[in-house]
Amino acid sequence: MRLKALVAAAALCCSASLGQAAGLMAFEVPADVSGPALKVLQWSPCARPADTVRLGPFAIPAVRDCPIAGDGKLPLIVISHGFGGTYLAHHDTAEALANAGFVVVALNHPDDNAFNAARFDSLAALRTRPIDVRRLVDHMLGPAPAAARIDPERIGFFGFSRGGYTGLVLAGAQPDIRQLRAVCQDPTGAKCDRIPAGMVPPGEPVSDPRIKAFVIADPLASVFPNGSGLRQIRAPLQLWRSQNGGDGVAPADVAAIAAGLPEKAEFHDAAGAGHFAFLSVCPEALAREQPAICTDAAGFDRAAFHVELNGQAVDFLRRELDRRAGP
C-alpha cells in the first residue's frame, strides 16, 4: 500500500461503543535493551457516560483516563495492527472488549507503523513484533498503573494481517521469512532484492506462554508454506479468513494455516469480505480519500460485520481465558 493509505488506516474511526463508555489512556513503555519506546493506547471498563475524545480529526467515544470500573482482577488483551497500521486500526474491537470487562492495550510496532516510513523496506518487524508484545505484557504486569487490576493468568491477543502473524509466532509458530520472496508485490523493489542478499533478520522467533488465547484475522500466511511451522501451537485460536483476501494474503493460505494447526481452530469465513474489512469502519471523509482501504465489495456491510466479529471475539476470549484461569 502507498504510505498515504497506511497513514489513513492508522486513524480509522469507529462507531459509538455499546452502552457505557470505554476508558482511554495513552502511555509509553520505556526503551530498554530489547527495543525502543512503545506508544500504547489502553481501553478499560468505565462507569461514566460516553464522552468524545478527539485524536487528530477523529472523534472517538470514550472517557479519557477513566478509573477502571468494577472489582477484582480483569483479563488483559493485546491488539497488534497490520503492516503500516497503528494502535487505532481496530479501536471498535478494543472498545467492545473493554465494555465486556477486559483491559485492552494496542501498540504501535516501532519497526512497522504508519509513521515510520523509513522502515517499510525492512523485514526487521517480523522479528521485533513478537518482542514488542512481550515487552508490553511485561509492562502491564509490572510498572503499569493498571497492573493491580490485571489477572496474569488471563491474557489474550487479537491480531490482523502482520498482527495475525505476530500472534501465531507468540503462540509458538516457526516462520520461514525467506518465503516472502514469492509474494513481493514489486519483484524489482528493494525489499525483494534484499531477502536473497542476506537481509532476513537474525534471531529465533519469540513466543510468550503467558498469552493463553488468540484471535487471528487474515494473517500473513506465506511465511508458513503449506501450513508448516505451526506444530508447536497449543493455545486455542479463533481464526478468521476474508473470502476475497488481498494485500498479499490469500484465502487458500489462511485455510492452510487452519489445516496445519495441531489442534483445530474455531474457524470463521467472512463471506464477501476483503482483507481490509477487519479494519474499523472509515468515517465518510476518509472513505472518500482512501477508497482502497475503506471500500468493500458490493453488498458487504462492514459495520454489521464488525458487530459479528467483535461479538465472536469477546465470547471466545472470555470463554477460553476463564477456562484456563483455574480456580
XYZ file of C-alpha atoms in Angstrom:
327
model
C 0.000 0.000 0.000
C 1.001 3.577 -0.523
C 2.245 5.479 2.529
C -0.735 7.826 2.355
C -3.108 4.916 2.641
C -1.153 3.476 5.547
C -1.317 6.731 7.478
C -5.035 6.931 6.824
C -5.542 3.382 8.058
C -3.849 4.346 11.308
C -6.545 6.872 12.100
C -9.658 4.824 11.442
C -12.686 5.939 13.383
C -15.272 3.618 14.858
C -18.958 3.876 15.530
C -20.264 4.580 19.018
C -19.460 1.953 21.613
C -22.090 -0.163 23.315
C -23.856 1.241 26.360
C -21.300 2.835 28.642
C -18.040 4.333 27.510
C -14.639 2.736 27.439
C -11.885 4.427 29.406
C -8.979 5.567 27.213
C -5.407 6.272 28.267
C -2.218 6.851 26.271
C 1.206 5.938 27.621
C 4.674 4.744 26.612
C 6.625 1.657 27.536
C 10.170 2.994 28.050
C 13.005 1.960 25.769
C 15.254 -0.776 27.109
C 17.897 -3.214 25.868
C 15.227 -5.141 23.957
C 13.916 -2.257 21.903
C 12.786 1.369 21.571
C 9.916 3.031 23.412
C 6.443 1.695 22.595
C 3.481 4.018 22.141
C 0.354 2.420 23.596
C -3.354 3.115 23.948
C -5.252 1.421 26.760
C -9.018 0.846 26.849
C -10.697 -0.329 30.050
C -14.155 -0.668 31.609
C -15.513 2.739 32.619
C -18.664 3.551 34.597
C -19.052 7.068 33.211
C -21.233 8.113 30.253
C -19.503 8.281 26.894
C -17.647 11.462 26.027
C -15.859 12.337 22.792
C -12.082 12.020 22.624
C -10.527 13.656 19.572
C -7.373 12.132 18.152
C -6.408 14.404 15.313
C -9.566 14.982 13.248
C -11.314 11.871 14.556
C -13.914 11.695 17.300
C -13.837 8.541 19.428
C -16.490 7.696 22.047
C -14.523 7.207 25.253
C -13.620 8.791 28.580
C -10.006 9.848 28.839
C -8.180 8.494 31.928
C -11.341 6.983 33.415
C -10.693 4.867 36.538
C -11.087 1.153 35.804
C -14.603 0.176 36.818
C -15.605 -2.868 38.838
C -13.897 -5.028 41.414
C -11.271 -7.733 41.207
C -8.752 -8.612 38.560
C -9.585 -8.385 34.865
C -8.315 -10.208 31.770
C -5.818 -8.397 29.534
C -5.973 -8.346 25.707
C -3.162 -7.113 23.439
C -4.065 -5.847 19.941
C -1.459 -5.950 17.146
C -2.072 -3.949 13.946
C -1.204 -4.917 10.380
C 1.570 -3.649 8.095
C 1.835 0.138 8.332
C -1.052 0.492 10.780
C -1.244 1.898 14.300
C -2.949 1.285 17.589
C -6.157 2.913 16.264
C -6.790 0.490 13.415
C -9.088 -1.798 15.466
C -10.362 0.528 18.146
C -14.006 -0.519 17.777
C -12.850 -4.018 18.745
C -10.907 -2.567 21.674
C -13.995 -0.669 22.836
C -16.184 -3.769 22.588
C -13.692 -5.759 24.656
C -13.366 -3.005 27.267
C -17.151 -2.735 27.559
C -17.217 -6.503 28.107
C -14.842 -6.255 31.078
C -11.365 -6.579 29.567
C -8.359 -4.288 29.889
C -7.138 -3.792 26.309
C -3.813 -2.412 25.078
C -2.870 -1.702 21.468
C 0.618 -0.637 20.447
C 2.407 0.987 17.548
C 5.069 -1.518 16.458
C 8.185 0.684 16.093
C 9.573 -1.137 13.035
C 6.235 -1.319 11.274
C 3.792 1.571 11.674
C 2.332 4.341 9.555
C 4.626 6.993 10.972
C 7.936 5.211 10.361
C 8.160 5.073 6.579
C 11.935 4.692 6.708
C 11.467 1.122 7.943
C 8.972 -0.041 5.331
C 11.608 -1.817 3.213
C 12.950 -3.681 6.237
C 11.845 -7.108 7.396
C 13.060 -6.422 10.930
C 9.490 -6.131 12.176
C 8.943 -9.836 11.538
C 11.415 -10.493 14.370
C 10.731 -7.478 16.583
C 6.924 -7.558 16.570
C 6.625 -10.508 18.992
C 9.310 -8.925 21.186
C 7.280 -5.706 21.247
C 4.286 -7.626 22.566
C 6.328 -9.435 25.212
C 7.699 -6.108 26.423
C 4.203 -4.662 26.589
C 2.924 -7.625 28.602
C 5.923 -7.272 30.955
C 4.996 -3.627 31.460
C 1.312 -4.315 32.047
C 2.146 -6.902 34.702
C 4.868 -4.722 36.255
C 5.082 -0.929 36.441
C 1.824 -0.100 34.621
C -0.795 1.696 36.747
C -3.324 -0.982 35.735
C -1.123 -3.864 36.920
C -3.006 -4.356 40.172
C -6.250 -4.857 38.221
C -4.897 -7.424 35.725
C -5.151 -11.185 36.140
C -1.817 -12.595 34.862
C -3.484 -15.958 34.199
C -5.975 -14.438 31.740
C -4.071 -12.784 28.896
C -5.310 -12.901 25.314
C -4.445 -11.468 21.910
C -6.113 -10.015 18.805
C -4.040 -9.557 15.630
C -4.731 -8.676 11.997
C -2.542 -9.397 8.924
C 1.045 -8.958 10.169
C -0.542 -8.704 13.594
C -2.045 -12.141 12.972
C 1.431 -13.394 12.046
C 2.672 -11.844 15.292
C 0.095 -13.784 17.265
C 0.981 -17.074 15.602
C 4.653 -16.580 16.488
C 3.762 -15.684 20.078
C 1.734 -18.902 20.201
C 4.801 -20.927 19.166
C 4.857 -20.900 15.339
C 8.164 -21.127 13.477
C 8.003 -18.890 10.350
C 10.179 -19.156 7.252
C 10.699 -15.478 6.406
C 12.556 -16.372 3.208
C 9.199 -17.343 1.738
C 8.395 -13.656 1.314
C 10.389 -13.702 -1.909
C 7.410 -15.404 -3.512
C 4.868 -12.737 -2.573
C 6.707 -9.450 -3.016
C 4.278 -7.020 -4.580
C 7.048 -5.485 -6.686
C 9.665 -8.100 -7.674
C 12.043 -5.332 -8.723
C 11.719 -3.466 -5.447
C 14.350 -3.100 -2.754
C 12.574 -5.321 -0.236
C 12.548 -8.305 -2.575
C 16.159 -7.796 -3.595
C 17.336 -7.706 -0.007
C 15.916 -11.063 1.049
C 18.257 -13.263 -1.033
C 21.056 -10.822 -0.242
C 21.019 -11.925 3.392
C 18.609 -9.350 4.790
C 16.424 -11.855 6.624
C 16.604 -10.547 10.200
C 18.559 -12.834 12.535
C 17.275 -14.398 15.708
C 14.849 -17.077 16.772
C 11.097 -16.419 16.908
C 9.874 -15.310 20.333
C 6.832 -16.985 21.858
C 5.012 -15.975 25.047
C 3.260 -18.736 27.017
C 1.583 -16.130 29.237
C -0.827 -15.453 26.358
C -3.492 -18.138 26.662
C -5.890 -17.468 23.731
C -5.584 -15.825 20.306
C -7.955 -14.208 17.819
C -6.169 -14.161 14.452
C -7.645 -12.314 11.443
C -6.344 -12.777 7.874
C -2.740 -13.420 8.986
C 0.333 -13.036 6.817
C 0.447 -16.705 5.888
C 3.090 -17.055 3.184
C 5.832 -17.499 5.812
C 4.104 -20.739 6.857
C 4.166 -22.509 3.467
C 1.504 -25.200 3.192
C 0.684 -24.706 6.840
C 4.176 -25.656 8.047
C 5.865 -24.375 11.208
C 2.698 -24.492 13.308
C 3.045 -27.771 15.197
C 4.166 -26.193 18.455
C 0.982 -24.144 18.863
C -1.140 -25.413 21.730
C -3.162 -22.352 22.754
C -6.745 -22.086 21.460
C -7.190 -19.987 18.304
C -10.131 -18.257 16.730
C -9.097 -17.863 13.072
C -10.818 -15.500 10.634
C -10.469 -15.590 6.849
C -11.772 -12.992 4.412
C -13.428 -14.522 1.364
C -11.623 -12.270 -1.100
C -8.254 -11.736 0.612
C -5.935 -9.000 -0.579
C -2.688 -7.148 0.187
C -0.645 -10.341 -0.152
C -2.944 -12.508 1.987
C -4.606 -15.312 0.005
C -7.663 -17.162 1.353
C -6.067 -20.503 0.438
C -3.032 -19.703 2.587
C -5.209 -18.918 5.601
C -7.018 -22.220 5.047
C -3.613 -23.945 5.011
C -2.849 -22.424 8.397
C -6.110 -23.825 9.767
C -5.220 -27.249 8.382
C -1.665 -27.100 9.749
C -2.597 -26.408 13.364
C -2.131 -29.372 15.711
C -5.448 -28.573 17.389
C -8.494 -27.433 15.443
C -9.121 -23.690 15.497
C -12.519 -22.041 15.782
C -12.669 -21.063 12.103
C -14.743 -18.221 10.648
C -15.172 -17.436 6.952
C -16.043 -13.772 6.435
C -18.338 -14.059 3.420
C -17.972 -11.204 0.950
C -15.138 -9.597 2.915
C -11.856 -8.328 1.558
C -8.681 -8.147 3.600
C -9.278 -4.611 4.880
C -12.781 -5.417 6.135
C -11.180 -6.241 9.501
C -10.211 -2.579 9.920
C -12.667 -0.327 11.714
C -15.343 1.432 9.686
C -13.985 4.534 7.950
C -15.612 7.922 8.501
C -17.037 9.476 5.345
C -14.151 11.855 4.688
C -11.595 9.090 4.938
C -13.674 6.792 2.758
C -13.684 9.423 0.002
C -9.930 9.955 0.285
C -8.827 6.326 0.643
C -11.288 4.025 -1.115
C -8.753 1.180 -1.372
C -8.838 0.502 2.367
C -12.350 1.757 3.081
C -14.495 0.434 0.224
C -15.872 -3.085 0.430
C -17.434 -5.329 -2.191
C -20.989 -4.588 -3.259
C -23.438 -5.930 -0.708
C -20.898 -6.239 2.105
C -21.679 -4.216 5.250
C -18.502 -3.613 7.245
C -20.337 -2.130 10.229
C -22.620 -5.164 10.507
C -19.654 -7.493 10.066
C -17.840 -5.819 12.953
C -20.806 -6.431 15.229
C -20.357 -10.135 14.483
C -16.534 -10.043 14.620
C -16.417 -8.201 17.919
C -19.136 -10.317 19.496
C -17.431 -13.560 18.477
C -14.045 -12.292 19.709
C -15.483 -11.262 23.081
C -17.250 -14.607 23.555
C -14.210 -16.659 22.532
C -11.697 -14.758 24.668
C -13.958 -14.715 27.715
C -14.683 -18.435 27.438
C -11.125 -19.578 26.776
C -9.429 -17.293 29.290
C -11.898 -18.139 32.043
C -11.465 -21.845 31.303
C -7.675 -21.607 31.651
C -7.584 -19.348 34.688
C -8.049 -22.210 37.149
C -9.863 -21.974 40.487
